[in-house]
Tab-separated table of C-alpha atoms in Angstrom:
chain	number	residue	atom	x	y	z
A	1	MET	CA	36.933	35.328	138.232
A	2	ASN	CA	39.808	34.715	135.275
A	3	ILE	CA	37.745	33.270	132.454
A	4	ASN	CA	40.190	31.044	129.891
A	5	GLU	CA	39.204	30.644	126.450
A	6	ASN	CA	42.020	27.816	124.713
A	7	THR	CA	39.191	26.289	122.205
A	8	VAL	CA	40.952	25.311	118.913
A	9	LEU	CA	38.705	27.027	116.290
A	10	PRO	CA	38.986	25.907	112.452
A	11	GLY	CA	42.054	27.736	110.947
A	12	PHE	CA	43.449	29.159	114.086
A	13	ILE	CA	45.230	28.417	117.061
A	14	ALA	CA	43.306	29.913	119.791
A	15	TRP	CA	44.645	31.571	122.952
A	16	LEU	CA	42.651	34.359	124.494
A	17	ILE	CA	42.737	34.700	128.216
A	18	CYS	CA	40.809	37.508	130.154
A	19	SER	CA	42.043	38.231	134.018
A	20	CYS	CA	39.039	40.401	135.559
A	21	ASN	CA	38.569	39.561	138.785
A	22	LEU	CA	38.422	43.435	139.685
A	23	GLY	CA	37.339	44.622	143.247
A	24	PHE	CA	35.349	48.048	143.461
A	25	ASN	CA	34.854	50.231	146.803
A	26	PHE	CA	32.935	52.998	146.965
A	27	GLY	CA	33.160	54.030	150.639
A	28	THR	CA	29.880	55.835	152.125
A	29	ILE	CA	27.149	56.915	150.030
A	30	ARG	CA	23.778	58.608	150.967
A	31	PRO	CA	20.816	57.414	150.256
A	32	GLY	CA	20.069	58.807	146.701
A	33	GLY	CA	23.700	59.837	145.953
A	34	ILE	CA	24.631	60.434	142.690
A	35	ASN	CA	27.893	59.498	141.075
A	36	LYS	CA	30.256	58.911	143.959
A	37	ALA	CA	33.620	58.266	142.934
A	38	LEU	CA	35.800	54.801	143.470
A	39	LYS	CA	37.272	55.076	146.821
A	40	ASP	CA	39.700	52.179	146.391
A	41	ASN	CA	39.602	47.940	145.265
A	42	VAL	CA	39.160	46.319	148.273
A	43	GLY	CA	35.588	44.750	148.244
A	44	LEU	CA	33.885	43.802	151.196
A	45	THR	CA	33.656	40.036	150.634
A	46	ASP	CA	36.854	37.969	150.997
A	47	ASP	CA	36.619	36.995	147.255
A	48	ASN	CA	36.758	40.809	146.472
A	49	GLY	CA	38.986	40.819	143.444
A	50	ASN	CA	42.281	42.524	142.555
A	51	SER	CA	43.077	45.154	144.859
A	52	GLU	CA	44.964	47.128	141.836
A	53	GLY	CA	41.923	47.381	139.700
A	54	VAL	CA	43.269	45.911	136.828
A	55	LEU	CA	41.461	44.387	133.850
A	56	GLN	CA	43.767	42.425	131.371
A	57	VAL	CA	43.182	40.576	128.145
A	58	THR	CA	45.967	38.528	126.373
A	59	ASP	CA	45.375	37.415	123.000
A	60	TYR	CA	48.051	35.488	121.367
A	61	ARG	CA	45.663	33.912	118.736
A	62	THR	CA	47.514	33.738	115.395
A	63	ALA	CA	46.180	32.110	111.730
A	64	ASP	CA	47.113	28.622	111.205
A	65	ASP	CA	49.582	29.784	108.472
A	66	ALA	CA	53.125	29.026	108.830
A	67	SER	CA	54.109	32.099	106.004
A	68	GLN	CA	52.634	34.910	108.221
A	69	PRO	CA	54.316	36.038	111.056
A	70	ASP	CA	52.512	36.302	114.562
A	71	SER	CA	52.072	39.754	114.587
A	72	ALA	CA	50.532	40.017	110.965
A	73	ALA	CA	48.251	36.380	111.778
A	74	GLY	CA	46.880	37.792	115.018
A	75	ASN	CA	44.335	40.883	115.468
A	76	LEU	CA	41.378	38.984	114.984
A	77	GLY	CA	39.335	40.979	117.714
A	78	TYR	CA	37.412	40.426	120.674
A	79	THR	CA	34.570	41.992	123.152
A	80	VAL	CA	34.921	42.181	127.208
A	81	THR	CA	31.219	43.231	128.544
A	82	ALA	CA	30.403	43.539	132.226
A	83	GLN	CA	26.966	43.117	134.051
A	84	LEU	CA	26.000	44.105	137.575
A	85	GLY	CA	24.596	41.884	139.631
A	86	GLU	CA	21.600	42.706	142.428
A	87	PHE	CA	23.310	44.152	145.493
A	88	ILE	CA	22.553	42.382	148.903
A	89	GLY	CA	22.779	44.071	152.295
A	90	LYS	CA	25.712	42.358	154.341
A	91	ALA	CA	23.353	42.156	157.458
A	92	ASP	CA	20.427	40.881	155.732
A	93	PRO	CA	21.754	38.078	153.077
A	94	ASP	CA	18.357	36.524	152.648
A	95	LEU	CA	16.726	39.837	151.517
A	96	THR	CA	14.012	39.635	154.416
A	97	SER	CA	13.774	43.622	154.657
A	98	GLY	CA	13.983	44.310	151.208
A	99	SER	CA	17.292	45.200	150.876
A	100	LYS	CA	17.713	43.591	147.432
A	101	PHE	CA	17.423	46.617	144.875
A	102	THR	CA	17.336	46.058	141.322
A	103	THR	CA	14.612	46.979	138.142
A	104	ALA	CA	11.940	44.818	138.214
A	105	ALA	CA	10.697	43.308	134.668
A	106	GLY	CA	7.382	44.617	133.377
A	107	THR	CA	6.134	48.204	133.940
A	108	THR	CA	6.730	48.572	137.653
A	109	ALA	CA	10.583	49.364	138.392
A	110	THR	CA	12.282	49.357	141.975
A	111	PRO	CA	15.055	52.032	141.792
A	112	ALA	CA	18.611	50.299	141.389
A	113	PHE	CA	21.836	51.051	142.055
A	114	VAL	CA	23.665	52.122	139.315
A	115	MET	CA	27.418	51.613	138.381
A	116	THR	CA	29.553	53.867	135.685
A	117	LEU	CA	32.488	52.676	134.343
A	118	ASN	CA	34.096	55.380	132.687
A	119	GLN	CA	36.657	55.421	129.692
A	120	VAL	CA	40.150	54.799	130.792
A	121	THR	CA	42.962	54.945	128.982
A	122	GLY	CA	44.376	51.503	128.374
A	123	ASN	CA	47.820	50.058	127.266
A	124	THR	CA	48.218	47.231	124.402
A	125	THR	CA	51.694	45.745	124.319
A	126	VAL	CA	51.998	44.503	120.382
A	127	THR	CA	54.420	44.889	117.618
A	128	GLY	CA	51.719	47.194	116.229
A	129	PRO	CA	51.140	50.780	117.339
A	130	VAL	CA	47.920	50.366	118.760
A	131	ASP	CA	46.307	51.579	122.170
A	132	LYS	CA	43.093	50.692	123.395
A	133	ASP	CA	41.178	52.565	125.648
A	134	SER	CA	38.353	51.146	127.596
A	135	THR	CA	34.400	51.978	126.587
A	136	GLN	CA	32.385	53.889	129.271
A	137	ALA	CA	29.751	51.816	130.120
A	138	THR	CA	26.819	52.150	132.463
A	139	LEU	CA	25.829	49.082	134.721
A	140	GLU	CA	22.323	48.959	136.481
A	141	ALA	CA	21.925	46.359	139.280
A	142	GLY	CA	20.058	43.361	137.890
A	143	GLY	CA	20.219	44.905	134.239
A	144	PRO	CA	21.916	44.120	131.322
A	145	GLU	CA	25.364	43.409	129.998
A	146	ALA	CA	27.668	46.347	128.638
A	147	LYS	CA	30.585	46.744	126.401
A	148	VAL	CA	33.890	48.066	128.492
A	149	LEU	CA	36.411	46.624	125.833
A	150	GLY	CA	36.424	45.820	122.423
A	151	PHE	CA	38.705	45.156	118.969
A	152	ASN	CA	37.414	45.030	115.655
A	153	ALA	CA	39.270	42.600	113.439
A	154	ASP	CA	42.516	43.688	112.162
A	155	GLU	CA	42.225	46.704	114.641
A	156	GLY	CA	45.474	45.245	116.852
A	157	SER	CA	44.162	42.812	119.299
A	158	TYR	CA	47.066	40.744	119.294
A	159	GLY	CA	49.352	41.016	122.364
A	160	GLN	CA	48.364	42.313	126.007
A	161	THR	CA	45.981	44.907	126.706
A	162	THR	CA	45.458	46.666	130.007
A	163	ILE	CA	42.853	48.681	131.514
A	164	ASN	CA	43.098	50.022	135.233
A	165	TYR	CA	40.179	50.993	137.362
A	166	LYS	CA	42.030	52.431	140.041
A	167	ALA	CA	41.689	56.309	139.817
A	168	ALA	CA	38.591	57.849	141.654
A	169	ASN	CA	37.554	59.075	138.237
A	170	ALA	CA	37.649	55.281	137.061
A	171	ALA	CA	34.359	54.301	138.018
A	172	SER	CA	30.882	56.000	140.130
A	173	LEU	CA	27.930	54.662	142.082
A	174	THR	CA	24.680	56.040	142.264
A	175	ALA	CA	22.323	54.661	145.203
A	176	PRO	CA	18.538	54.486	145.332
A	177	ILE	CA	16.696	57.348	147.280
A	178	ASN	CA	15.064	54.634	149.411
A	179	VAL	CA	18.131	52.372	150.335
A	180	THR	CA	18.173	51.378	153.931
A	181	ALA	CA	21.250	52.578	155.693
A	182	GLY	CA	24.140	49.472	155.858
A	183	SER	CA	26.610	47.615	153.713
A	184	TYR	CA	25.815	46.250	150.395
A	185	ASP	CA	27.512	43.975	147.909
A	186	ALA	CA	26.936	42.948	144.367
A	187	SER	CA	29.104	41.035	141.920
A	188	VAL	CA	30.364	41.985	138.575
A	189	THR	CA	30.323	39.586	135.805
A	190	TRP	CA	32.946	40.104	132.802
A	191	THR	CA	32.454	38.113	129.881
A	192	LEU	CA	35.056	37.674	127.282
A	193	ASN	CA	33.798	36.802	123.667
A	194	ALA	CA	36.487	35.865	120.897
A	195	ALA	CA	34.207	37.264	118.217
A	196	ALA	CA	35.224	40.929	116.871
A	197	SER	CA	33.855	43.951	118.866
A	198	SER	CA	31.177	46.035	116.811
A	199	ASN	CA	32.291	49.251	117.879
A	200	GLU	CA	30.433	52.161	116.559
């Protein structure tokens, strides 16, 4: 999935692009298995993302002020979040045997797959000396989104930031104890927000 934001905002020339079509493959995991390390970035589906595990954001937004150089006029900040969808059995796409695992709304919860994206050292190509690491995120299938990358305003977002989720320790998966044996697939939705991050 590629998210492109090229909207002209008052006072700014916007050019903020996120290339975030990643694939995650955890190989074979036992029911109830905890924190199975990432195997590679080759997914089960045809539209399975890039096999390099690269999340890349290019931020060339500049203030609409000719007196400021681009490097000083940028650094407006942004936030990237990820949301893990429901896991669907490849042999049971219609969910007829209950192969959909997510946390249900209300008081009764069904055990869910949980994917953890660990903190990864990032590289930011800018005129300033800022390298930005990713933020560790715990994503429950069907659950809320979580921040994986964010720059505060004036923190140095101008340029291109690359996060590589390729190493085995970059991500892990926990499977529900009552999952039926089979192959499962879920989508990850990545959202790029032009607003500055609310880093803690």
